PDB file of C-alpha atoms in Angstrom:
ATOM      1  CA  MET A1156     109.208 111.504  92.544  1.00 41.00           C
ATOM      2  CA  SER A1157     109.162 107.226  94.051  1.00 43.00           C
ATOM      3  CA  ASN A1158     110.989 106.252  90.970  1.00 46.00           C
ATOM      4  CA  GLU A1159     114.105 107.956  91.801  1.00 72.00           C
ATOM      5  CA  LEU A1160     114.907 105.769  94.610  1.00 84.00           C
ATOM      6  CA  ALA A1161     116.933 103.069  93.849  1.00 90.00           C
ATOM      7  CA  PRO A1162     115.606  99.492  94.128  1.00 91.00           C
ATOM      8  CA  VAL A1163     116.900  97.529  97.355  1.00 92.00           C
ATOM      9  CA  GLU A1164     118.361  93.864  97.051  1.00 93.00           C
ATOM     10  CA  TYR A1165     118.807  91.383  99.750  1.00 92.00           C
ATOM     11  CA  LYS A1166     118.152  87.822 101.103  1.00 91.00           C
ATOM     12  CA  THR A1167     115.954  86.668 103.518  1.00 87.00           C
ATOM     13  CA  GLU A1168     116.875  84.882 106.517  1.00 78.00           C
ATOM     14  CA  GLY A1169     115.524  81.620 104.482  1.00 79.00           C
ATOM     15  CA  GLY A1170     117.940  82.593 101.448  1.00 86.00           C
ATOM     16  CA  ASN A1171     115.459  83.882  99.228  1.00 88.00           C
ATOM     17  CA  LEU A1172     116.804  86.794  97.188  1.00 94.00           C
ATOM     18  CA  ILE A1173     114.025  89.507  97.352  1.00 92.00           C
ATOM     19  CA  THR A1174     114.348  92.931  95.223  1.00 93.00           C
ATOM     20  CA  LEU A1175     111.900  95.950  96.006  1.00 92.00           C
ATOM     21  CA  LYS A1176     111.322  98.362  93.761  1.00 91.00           C
ATOM     22  CA  PRO A1177     109.960 101.873  95.152  1.00 91.00           C
ATOM     23  CA  ASP A1178     106.803 101.750  92.461  1.00 90.00           C
ATOM     24  CA  GLU A1179     105.887  98.114  93.292  1.00 88.00           C
ATOM     25  CA  VAL A1180     106.058  98.852  97.133  1.00 90.00           C
ATOM     26  CA  LYS A1181     103.933 101.904  96.670  1.00 87.00           C
ATOM     27  CA  ASN A1182     100.931 100.019  94.446  1.00 86.00           C
ATOM     28  CA  TYR A1183     101.170  96.325  95.894  1.00 85.00           C
ATOM     29  CA  LEU A1184     102.599  96.309  99.350  1.00 86.00           C
ATOM     30  CA  THR A1185     101.222  99.393 100.932  1.00 87.00           C
ATOM     31  CA  LYS A1186      97.623  99.170 103.055  1.00 83.00           C
ATOM     32  CA  GLY A1187      95.692 101.912 103.454  1.00 83.00           C
ATOM     33  CA  ASN A1188      94.432 104.854 100.871  1.00 83.00           C
ATOM     34  CA  GLY A1189      97.079 107.278 102.355  1.00 87.00           C
ATOM     35  CA  LYS A1190      99.843 108.421  99.953  1.00 89.00           C
ATOM     36  CA  VAL A1191     103.108 107.347 100.844  1.00 90.00           C
ATOM     37  CA  THR A1192     106.037 109.406 100.603  1.00 90.00           C
ATOM     38  CA  ASP A1193     109.651 108.999  99.375  1.00 90.00           C
ATOM     39  CA  SER A1194     110.921 108.832 102.892  1.00 88.00           C
ATOM     40  CA  GLU A1195     108.617 106.539 104.094  1.00 90.00           C
ATOM     41  CA  LEU A1196     109.092 104.085 101.295  1.00 91.00           C
ATOM     42  CA  LEU A1197     112.999 104.384 101.630  1.00 89.00           C
ATOM     43  CA  ILE A1198     112.608 103.697 105.347  1.00 88.00           C
ATOM     44  CA  TYR A1199     110.469 100.518 104.997  1.00 89.00           C
ATOM     45  CA  MET A1200     112.405  99.152 102.008  1.00 91.00           C
ATOM     46  CA  HIS A1201     115.663  99.395 104.205  1.00 88.00           C
ATOM     47  CA  GLN A1202     113.998  97.888 107.423  1.00 84.00           C
ATOM     48  CA  CYS A1203     112.828  94.920 105.061  1.00 88.00           C
ATOM     49  CA  LYS A1204     116.550  94.593 104.112  1.00 88.00           C
ATOM     50  CA  ASN A1205     117.842  95.149 107.969  1.00 83.00           C
ATOM     51  CA  TYR A1206     115.768  93.003 109.493  1.00 82.00           C
ATOM     52  CA  LYS A1207     115.871  90.290 106.355  1.00 86.00           C
ATOM     53  CA  LEU A1208     112.214  90.397 105.820  1.00 86.00           C
ATOM     54  CA  ASP A1209     110.076  89.100 102.865  1.00 89.00           C
ATOM     55  CA  PRO A1210     107.277  91.630 101.939  1.00 88.00           C
ATOM     56  CA  PHE A1211     106.031  88.958  99.363  1.00 86.00           C
ATOM     57  CA  ALA A1212     105.318  86.307 101.574  1.00 83.00           C
ATOM     58  CA  GLN A1213     103.294  88.701 104.328  1.00 80.00           C
ATOM     59  CA  ASP A1214     105.952  88.774 106.730  1.00 83.00           C
ATOM     60  CA  VAL A1215     105.851  92.662 107.154  1.00 85.00           C
ATOM     61  CA  HIS A1216     103.560  95.537 105.448  1.00 83.00           C
ATOM     62  CA  LEU A1217     103.447  99.646 105.039  1.00 88.00           C
ATOM     63  CA  VAL A1218     100.431 100.714 106.233  1.00 86.00           C
ATOM     64  CA  LYS A1219      99.337 104.113 105.911  1.00 87.00           C
ATOM     65  CA  TYR A1220      95.633 105.117 106.267  1.00 83.00           C
ATOM     66  CA  TYR A1221      95.556 109.220 105.864  1.00 84.00           C
ATOM     67  CA  ASP A1222      98.012 111.532 104.099  1.00 86.00           C
ATOM     68  CA  ASP A1223      98.090 113.531 107.446  1.00 84.00           C
ATOM     69  CA  GLN A1224      99.232 110.593 109.376  1.00 84.00           C
ATOM     70  CA  PRO A1225     102.786 108.553 109.151  1.00 85.00           C
ATOM     71  CA  ALA A1226     103.066 105.370 107.829  1.00 86.00           C
ATOM     72  CA  THR A1227     103.662 102.312 110.212  1.00 84.00           C
ATOM     73  CA  VAL A1228     105.727  99.436 109.253  1.00 83.00           C
ATOM     74  CA  ILE A1229     104.025  95.983 110.655  1.00 81.00           C
ATOM     75  CA  ILE A1230     105.240  92.736 110.984  1.00 80.00           C
ATOM     76  CA  GLY A1231     103.083  89.661 110.664  1.00 75.00           C
ATOM     77  CA  LYS A1232     102.488  87.239 113.578  1.00 71.00           C
ATOM     78  CA  ASP A1233     104.118  84.309 112.403  1.00 77.00           C
ATOM     79  CA  ALA A1234     107.636  86.522 111.410  1.00 80.00           C
ATOM     80  CA  PHE A1235     107.261  88.298 114.833  1.00 81.00           C
ATOM     81  CA  GLN A1236     107.403  85.026 116.529  1.00 84.00           C
ATOM     82  CA  LYS A1237     110.097  83.573 114.070  1.00 83.00           C
ATOM     83  CA  ARG A1238     112.396  86.120 114.713  1.00 83.00           C
ATOM     84  CA  ALA A1239     112.131  85.612 118.288  1.00 88.00           C
ATOM     85  CA  ASP A1240     112.944  81.963 117.728  1.00 90.00           C
ATOM     86  CA  ASN A1241     116.264  82.169 115.566  1.00 86.00           C
ATOM     87  CA  ASN A1242     117.423  84.701 118.606  1.00 89.00           C
ATOM     88  CA  PRO A1243     120.249  82.348 120.473  1.00 93.00           C
ATOM     89  CA  GLN A1244     118.882  84.039 123.704  1.00 94.00           C
ATOM     90  CA  TYR A1245     115.020  83.927 123.421  1.00 95.00           C
ATOM     91  CA  ASP A1246     114.004  81.195 126.334  1.00 96.00           C
ATOM     92  CA  GLY A1247     110.121  80.941 125.597  1.00 95.00           C
ATOM     93  CA  MET A1248     107.060  83.001 126.408  1.00 96.00           C
ATOM     94  CA  GLU A1249     104.069  82.846 128.256  1.00 97.00           C
ATOM     95  CA  SER A1250     100.801  84.996 127.933  1.00 97.00           C
ATOM     96  CA  GLY A1251      97.388  85.177 129.120  1.00 96.00           C
ATOM     97  CA  VAL A1252      94.042  87.153 129.757  1.00 97.00           C
ATOM     98  CA  VAL A1253      93.558  89.676 132.664  1.00 96.00           C
ATOM     99  CA  TYR A1254      89.975  89.721 133.811  1.00 96.00           C
ATOM    100  CA  ALA A1255      87.312  90.477 136.043  1.00 95.00           C
ATOM    101  CA  SER A1256      85.337  87.832 137.823  1.00 92.00           C
ATOM    102  CA  ASN A1257      83.278  88.288 141.185  1.00 90.00           C
ATOM    103  CA  GLY A1258      84.699  91.787 141.794  1.00 88.00           C
ATOM    104  CA  GLU A1259      88.321  90.331 141.875  1.00 92.00           C
ATOM    105  CA  LEU A1260      91.176  91.061 138.901  1.00 94.00           C
ATOM    106  CA  LYS A1261      92.313  87.755 137.791  1.00 95.00           C
ATOM    107  CA  ARG A1262      94.643  86.319 135.374  1.00 95.00           C
ATOM    108  CA  ARG A1263      94.839  83.200 133.389  1.00 96.00           C
ATOM    109  CA  ASN A1264      97.143  81.663 130.941  1.00 95.00           C
ATOM    110  CA  GLY A1265      95.704  81.083 127.177  1.00 94.00           C
ATOM    111  CA  ALA A1266      92.602  83.146 125.995  1.00 94.00           C
ATOM    112  CA  LEU A1267      89.648  81.809 127.338  1.00 93.00           C
ATOM    113  CA  ILE A1268      87.040  83.644 128.751  1.00 93.00           C
ATOM    114  CA  VAL A1269      83.948  81.831 130.368  1.00 92.00           C
ATOM    115  CA  GLN A1270      80.563  83.258 130.917  1.00 90.00           C
ATOM    116  CA  GLY A1271      80.126  85.784 133.779  1.00 91.00           C
ATOM    117  CA  GLU A1272      84.126  86.913 133.253  1.00 94.00           C
ATOM    118  CA  ALA A1273      84.801  90.388 132.411  1.00 95.00           C
ATOM    119  CA  LEU A1274      87.692  90.371 129.757  1.00 96.00           C
ATOM    120  CA  LEU A1275      89.967  93.581 130.415  1.00 96.00           C
ATOM    121  CA  GLY A1276      93.296  93.220 128.948  1.00 96.00           C
ATOM    122  CA  ALA A1277      96.453  90.587 128.514  1.00 96.00           C
ATOM    123  CA  TRP A1278      99.836  89.948 129.661  1.00 97.00           C
ATOM    124  CA  ALA A1279     102.756  88.336 128.617  1.00 96.00           C
ATOM    125  CA  SER A1280     106.297  87.308 129.555  1.00 97.00           C
ATOM    126  CA  VAL A1281     109.202  86.889 127.451  1.00 96.00           C
ATOM    127  CA  PHE A1282     112.575  84.774 128.847  1.00 97.00           C
ATOM    128  CA  ARG A1283     116.118  85.535 128.181  1.00 96.00           C
ATOM    129  CA  LYS A1284     118.757  83.012 128.762  1.00 95.00           C
ATOM    130  CA  ASP A1285     121.052  85.802 129.799  1.00 93.00           C
ATOM    131  CA  ARG A1286     118.609  87.635 132.026  1.00 92.00           C
ATOM    132  CA  GLY A1287     117.486  86.389 135.516  1.00 92.00           C
ATOM    133  CA  HIS A1288     114.012  87.806 135.225  1.00 94.00           C
ATOM    134  CA  PRO A1289     111.256  87.892 132.680  1.00 95.00           C
ATOM    135  CA  THR A1290     109.951  90.745 130.679  1.00 95.00           C
ATOM    136  CA  HIS A1291     106.450  91.517 131.979  1.00 96.00           C
ATOM    137  CA  VAL A1292     103.882  93.614 129.930  1.00 95.00           C
ATOM    138  CA  GLU A1293     100.238  94.124 130.254  1.00 96.00           C
ATOM    139  CA  VAL A1294      98.005  95.930 128.159  1.00 95.00           C
ATOM    140  CA  SER A1295      94.431  97.209 128.330  1.00 94.00           C
ATOM    141  CA  LEU A1296      91.541  96.024 126.101  1.00 94.00           C
ATOM    142  CA  PRO A1297      89.769  99.288 125.516  1.00 92.00           C
ATOM    143  CA  GLU A1298      93.306 101.011 124.010  1.00 90.00           C
ATOM    144  CA  TYR A1299      93.199  98.292 120.987  1.00 89.00           C
ATOM    145  CA  ASP A1300      89.698  97.219 120.771  1.00 88.00           C
ATOM    146  CA  THR A1301      88.028  98.423 117.407  1.00 84.00           C
ATOM    147  CA  GLY A1302      85.031  96.439 117.946  1.00 82.00           C
ATOM    148  CA  LYS A1303      85.262  95.295 114.169  1.00 80.00           C
ATOM    149  CA  SER A1304      86.399  92.098 112.475  1.00 77.00           C
ATOM    150  CA  ASN A1305      88.365  90.205 114.321  1.00 82.00           C
ATOM    151  CA  TRP A1306      88.262  92.352 117.503  1.00 88.00           C
ATOM    152  CA  LYS A1307      84.300  91.579 117.588  1.00 87.00           C
ATOM    153  CA  ARG A1308      84.619  87.950 117.460  1.00 87.00           C
ATOM    154  CA  MET A1309      87.801  86.915 119.189  1.00 91.00           C
ATOM    155  CA  PRO A1310      89.004  89.722 121.615  1.00 93.00           C
ATOM    156  CA  ALA A1311      90.510  87.771 123.774  1.00 94.00           C
ATOM    157  CA  THR A1312      92.779  86.291 121.255  1.00 92.00           C
ATOM    158  CA  MET A1313      93.561  89.584 119.476  1.00 91.00           C
ATOM    159  CA  ILE A1314      94.266  91.252 122.886  1.00 94.00           C
ATOM    160  CA  VAL A1315      96.930  88.472 124.013  1.00 95.00           C
ATOM    161  CA  LYS A1316      98.481  89.115 120.474  1.00 91.00           C
ATOM    162  CA  VAL A1317      99.149  92.381 121.405  1.00 92.00           C
ATOM    163  CA  ALA A1318     100.559  91.893 124.632  1.00 94.00           C
ATOM    164  CA  LYS A1319     102.760  89.243 123.207  1.00 93.00           C
ATOM    165  CA  ALA A1320     104.166  91.487 120.543  1.00 90.00           C
ATOM    166  CA  GLN A1321     104.989  94.184 122.824  1.00 91.00           C
ATOM    167  CA  ALA A1322     106.685  91.906 125.285  1.00 93.00           C
ATOM    168  CA  LEU A1323     108.785  90.637 122.744  1.00 92.00           C
ATOM    169  CA  ARG A1324     109.763  94.379 121.390  1.00 89.00           C
ATOM    170  CA  GLU A1325     110.730  95.366 124.955  1.00 92.00           C
ATOM    171  CA  ALA A1326     112.890  92.043 125.531  1.00 92.00           C
ATOM    172  CA  PHE A1327     114.541  92.118 122.143  1.00 90.00           C
ATOM    173  CA  PRO A1328     114.527  96.029 120.971  1.00 85.00           C
ATOM    174  CA  ASN A1329     117.264  95.175 118.570  1.00 80.00           C
ATOM    175  CA  LEU A1330     115.267  92.589 116.647  1.00 80.00           C
ATOM    176  CA  PHE A1331     111.554  94.652 116.639  1.00 80.00           C
ATOM    177  CA  SER A1332     112.289  97.995 117.190  1.00 74.00           C
ATOM    178  CA  GLY A1333     110.060 100.173 115.263  1.00 71.00           C
ATOM    179  CA  LEU A1334     108.127  97.272 113.839  1.00 74.00           C
ATOM    180  CA  TYR A1335     104.453  96.333 115.337  1.00 77.00           C
ATOM    181  CA  GLU A1336     102.098  93.411 115.151  1.00 77.00           C
ATOM    182  CA  GLU A1337      99.021  94.095 113.209  1.00 74.00           C
ATOM    183  CA  SER A1338      96.733  93.425 116.185  1.00 77.00           C
ATOM    184  CA  GLU A1339      98.797  96.540 117.533  1.00 79.00           C
ATOM    185  CA  ILE A1340      97.801  98.794 114.670  1.00 71.00           C
ATOM    186  CA  ALA A1341      94.037 100.124 115.265  1.00 58.00           C
ATOM    187  CA  ASP A1342      92.268 101.020 112.009  1.00 49.00           C
ATOM    188  CA  THR A1343      90.526 104.764 112.177  1.00 41.00           C
ATOM    189  CA  SER A1344      88.637 104.519 109.219  1.00 41.00           C
ATOM    190  CA  GLU A1345      84.799 104.954 108.883  1.00 34.00           C
ATOM    191  CA  HIS A1346      84.750 102.509 105.952  1.00 34.00           C
ATOM    192  CA  ASP A1347      86.860  99.802 107.085  1.00 43.00           C
ATOM    193  CA  LYS A1348      89.440 100.451 104.606  1.00 41.00           C
ATOM    194  CA  HIS A1349      92.105  98.271 106.253  1.00 40.00           C
ATOM    195  CA  ASP A1350      89.945  94.972 104.969  1.00 43.00           C
ATOM    196  CA  GLN A1351      89.680  96.529 101.979  1.00 42.00           C
ATOM    197  CA  ALA A1352      93.444  97.194 101.642  1.00 40.00           C
ATOM    198  CA  ARG A1353      94.303  93.924 102.974  1.00 41.00           C
ATOM    199  CA  ARG A1354      92.402  92.002 100.364  1.00 38.00           C
ATOM    200  CA  GLU A1355      94.310  94.020  97.432  1.00 38.00           C
ATOM    201  CA  GLN A1356      97.876  93.018  98.621  1.00 38.00           C
ATOM    202  CA  PRO A1357      99.926  90.491  96.408  1.00 35.00           C
ATOM    203  CA  ALA A1358     100.047  87.105  97.552  1.00 32.00           C
ATOM    204  CA  ASN A1359     103.571  86.596  96.376  1.00 32.00           C
ATOM    205  CA  ALA A1360     106.549  87.410  94.637  1.00 27.00           C
ATOM    206  CA  GLU A1361     104.858  87.428  91.342  1.00 29.00           C
ATOM    207  CA  ILE A1362     102.644  90.430  92.230  1.00 29.00           C
ATOM    208  CA  ILE A1363      99.710  88.320  91.841  1.00 28.00           C
ATOM    209  CA  ASP A1364      96.435  89.737  93.276  1.00 33.00           C
ATOM    210  CA  ILE A1365      95.045  87.683  96.111  1.00 34.00           C
ATOM    211  CA  SER A1366      91.668  88.046  94.701  1.00 39.00           C
ATOM    212  CA  ALA A1367      92.869  85.170  92.326  1.00 45.00           C
ATOM    213  CA  PRO A1368      91.625  81.783  93.397  1.00 53.00           C
ATOM    214  CA  PRO A1369      94.141  79.774  96.254  1.00 62.00           C
ATOM    215  CA  THR A1370      97.009  78.080  95.432  1.00 69.00           C
ATOM    216  CA  PRO A1371      96.788  73.932  95.770  1.00 74.00           C
ATOM    217  CA  GLU A1372      99.426  74.027  98.495  1.00 75.00           C
ATOM    218  CA  LYS A1373      97.219  76.423 100.405  1.00 76.00           C
ATOM    219  CA  GLN A1374      93.895  74.811  99.553  1.00 79.00           C
ATOM    220  CA  GLN A1375      95.076  71.150 100.893  1.00 83.00           C
ATOM    221  CA  GLU A1376      96.688  72.874 104.040  1.00 85.00           C
ATOM    222  CA  PHE A1377      92.827  74.200 104.642  1.00 86.00           C
ATOM    223  CA  GLY A1378      91.457  71.006 103.985  1.00 87.00           C
ATOM    224  CA  SER A1379      93.610  69.184 106.439  1.00 87.00           C
ATOM    225  CA  LYS A1380      92.687  71.953 108.978  1.00 87.00           C
ATOM    226  CA  LEU A1381      88.902  71.842 108.385  1.00 88.00           C
ATOM    227  CA  ARG A1382      89.052  67.679 108.951  1.00 87.00           C
ATOM    228  CA  GLU A1383      90.847  68.557 112.202  1.00 88.00           C
ATOM    229  CA  ALA A1384      88.647  70.695 113.425  1.00 86.00           C
ATOM    230  CA  LYS A1385      85.819  68.236 112.409  1.00 86.00           C
ATOM    231  CA  ASP A1386      87.736  65.481 114.200  1.00 86.00           C
ATOM    232  CA  ARG A1387      87.728  67.307 117.539  1.00 84.00           C
ATOM    233  CA  GLY A1388      83.813  68.149 117.373  1.00 83.00           C
ATOM    234  CA  ILE A1389      83.749  71.334 115.569  1.00 84.00           C
ATOM    235  CA  SER A1390      81.303  72.473 112.948  1.00 82.00           C
ATOM    236  CA  VAL A1391      82.635  72.723 109.751  1.00 83.00           C
ATOM    237  CA  ALA A1392      79.114  74.638 109.053  1.00 84.00           C
ATOM    238  CA  GLY A1393      79.903  77.277 111.666  1.00 82.00           C
ATOM    239  CA  VAL A1394      83.360  77.813 109.973  1.00 83.00           C
ATOM    240  CA  LYS A1395      81.655  77.983 106.911  1.00 83.00           C
ATOM    241  CA  SER A1396      79.055  80.808 108.138  1.00 82.00           C
ATOM    242  CA  TRP A1397      81.674  82.681 109.687  1.00 79.00           C
ATOM    243  CA  CYS A1398      83.472  83.042 106.163  1.00 78.00           C
ATOM    244  CA  LYS A1399      80.609  84.362 104.356  1.00 75.00           C
ATOM    245  CA  GLU A1400      79.939  86.849 106.901  1.00 74.00           C
ATOM    246  CA  GLU A1401      83.628  87.687 107.182  1.00 72.00           C
ATOM    247  CA  TYR A1402      84.402  87.707 103.483  1.00 65.00           C
ATOM    248  CA  GLY A1403      81.079  87.946 101.500  1.00 68.00           C
ATOM    249  CA  HIS A1404      81.639  84.700  99.513  1.00 66.00           C
ATOM    250  CA  ASP A1405      81.790  80.984 100.201  1.00 76.00           C
ATOM    251  CA  ILE A1406      84.380  78.925 101.488  1.00 78.00           C
ATOM    252  CA  GLU A1407      85.399  77.575  98.483  1.00 77.00           C
ATOM    253  CA  GLU A1408      86.527  81.057  96.986  1.00 75.00           C
ATOM    254  CA  LEU A1409      88.593  82.378  99.521  1.00 77.00           C
ATOM    255  CA  ASN A1410      92.202  83.324  98.410  1.00 74.00           C
ATOM    256  CA  ASP A1411      95.357  82.718 100.318  1.00 71.00           C
ATOM    257  CA  SER A1412      95.424  85.402 102.825  1.00 70.00           C
ATOM    258  CA  GLU A1413      91.443  84.502 103.610  1.00 75.00           C
ATOM    259  CA  ILE A1414      92.399  80.964 104.216  1.00 82.00           C
ATOM    260  CA  ASP A1415      95.229  82.072 106.665  1.00 78.00           C
ATOM    261  CA  ASP A1416      92.644  83.911 108.750  1.00 78.00           C
ATOM    262  CA  ALA A1417      90.148  81.199 108.488  1.00 83.00           C
ATOM    263  CA  MET A1418      92.927  78.616 110.020  1.00 86.00           C
ATOM    264  CA  GLU A1419      94.078  81.304 112.806  1.00 82.00           C
ATOM    265  CA  TYR A1420      90.126  81.212 113.356  1.00 83.00           C
ATOM    266  CA  ILE A1421      89.769  77.390 113.407  1.00 86.00           C
ATOM    267  CA  ASP A1422      92.797  77.381 115.808  1.00 86.00           C
ATOM    268  CA  GLN A1423      91.206  79.495 118.099  1.00 81.00           C
ATOM    269  CA  ILE A1424      87.928  77.244 118.267  1.00 82.00           C
ATOM    270  CA  MET A1425      89.742  74.438 118.679  1.00 83.00           C
ATOM    271  CA  GLN A1426      91.774  75.979 121.684  1.00 81.00           C
ATOM    272  CA  GLU A1427      88.524  77.042 123.544  1.00 77.00           C
ATOM    273  CA  ALA A1428      87.388  73.727 123.068  1.00 75.00           C
ATOM    274  CA  ALA A1429      90.231  72.233 124.779  1.00 75.00           C
ATOM    275  CA  GLN A1430      90.298  74.434 127.616  1.00 70.00           C
ATOM    276  CA  THR A1431      86.766  74.209 127.904  1.00 65.00           C
ATOM    277  CA  VAL A1432      86.869  70.488 128.305  1.00 60.00           C
ATOM    278  CA  GLU A1433      89.756  70.574 130.743  1.00 61.00           C
ATOM    279  CA  ILE A1434      88.156  73.084 133.048  1.00 59.00           C
ATOM    280  CA  ALA A1435      85.338  70.811 132.625  1.00 57.00           C
ATOM    281  CA  GLY A1436      87.033  67.956 133.765  1.00 60.00           C
ATOM    282  CA  GLU A1437      88.492  69.890 136.740  1.00 54.00           C
ATOM    283  CA  GLY A1438      84.796  70.691 137.914  1.00 50.00           C
ATOM    284  CA  SER A1439      85.087  74.311 137.212  1.00 45.00           C
ATOM    285  CA  VAL A1440      82.620  74.473 134.570  1.00 40.00           C
ATOM    286  CA  THR A1441      78.925  72.936 134.889  1.00 39.00           C
ATOM    287  CA  ASP A1442      76.883  71.663 132.543  1.00 39.00           C
ATOM    288  CA  GLU A1443      74.708  74.960 133.012  1.00 37.00           C
ATOM    289  CA  GLY A1444      77.600  77.143 132.015  1.00 36.00           C
ATOM    290  CA  ASN A1445      78.170  78.267 128.585  1.00 39.00           C
ATOM    291  CA  VAL A1446      81.533  79.157 127.189  1.00 37.00           C
ATOM    292  CA  SER A1447      81.803  82.287 125.274  1.00 37.00           C
ATOM    293  CA  GLY A1448      83.164  82.739 121.858  1.00 39.00           C
ATOM    294  CA  ALA A1449      83.176  80.086 118.784  1.00 38.00           C
ATOM    295  CA  ALA A1450      83.832  77.048 121.142  1.00 37.00           C
ATOM    296  CA  SER A1451      80.493  76.237 120.996  1.00 36.00           C
ATOM    297  CA  CYS A1452      79.842  75.318 117.725  1.00 36.00           C
ATOM    298  CA  GLU A1453      77.926  72.495 117.152  1.00 37.00           C
ATOM    299  CA  LEU A1454      79.210  69.036 115.395  1.00 35.00           C
ATOM    300  CA  LEU A1455      77.964  68.401 111.768  1.00 38.00           C
ATOM    301  CA  ASP A1456      78.870  65.425 109.999  1.00 39.00           C
ATOM    302  CA  GLU A1457      79.136  67.100 106.706  1.00 45.00           C
ATOM    303  CA  ASP A1458      81.555  66.530 103.911  1.00 47.00           C
ATOM    304  CA  ILE A1459      84.708  68.783 103.470  1.00 49.00           C
ATOM    305  CA  GLU A1460      85.263  69.885  99.769  1.00 49.00           C
ATOM    306  CA  PHE A1461      89.175  70.440 100.034  1.00 48.00           C
TER     307      PHE A1461
END
């Protein structure tokens, strides 16, 4: 029985005291409908301790979709980058897309794909101060693309995240061995159990279900992000429509986790828009060309309710 396992206590890199109890991990910190074994719980709790990660801040999750599949420990993208930044040997990273244009295989920094280009994959190079050459990784889109959720809406962004995670893991195996970024883990369920499990997770150490209203701090952060997007000529109505389609309720009803996803979506829109303007300024994109993805949202001068 899981209650025979002892709780695990430790401090995160930020100094927060964490107590992981097996039953709480199983009931609140596990994604998917698979039954987690005692050994998987033990490995997860001690990985959290060894890497000093905070699962209540959604730094790390335990994922198991089916009983006959092994559980996987995945780490949030912010925690991935934060661990790299804290390593004294980390010297930066470059990343981008691999695509086909006019029959030629090409590479570009960032996650921009223009109409007429076929996205094939992504690349990433991680630099270490103690090595004379970077760790370079290239990944193929079909190996990870689920065709659902963010993979359907922003495949370039998602596959670049996979490349970055794999490059960091190869460059710093002691930091990331056995840990995976969420975009690397495919949901093989037929009914999108992954998204359902994600929405059932707690938002903080008080084990509060994330279906609760957003915290004032998160709501203020989201309002600032929406105003920034509007100032850059991005349609707030477009963002609202995306949220409605993605989560099934209005933007004002998003919880903290969904707000994080929405802000990532807005960042992607602004990045694509900025890159489009830059390319257009260089004469590489004509007025007749259309940029794929969300960068084509029109500007609407409506009020923002945050």
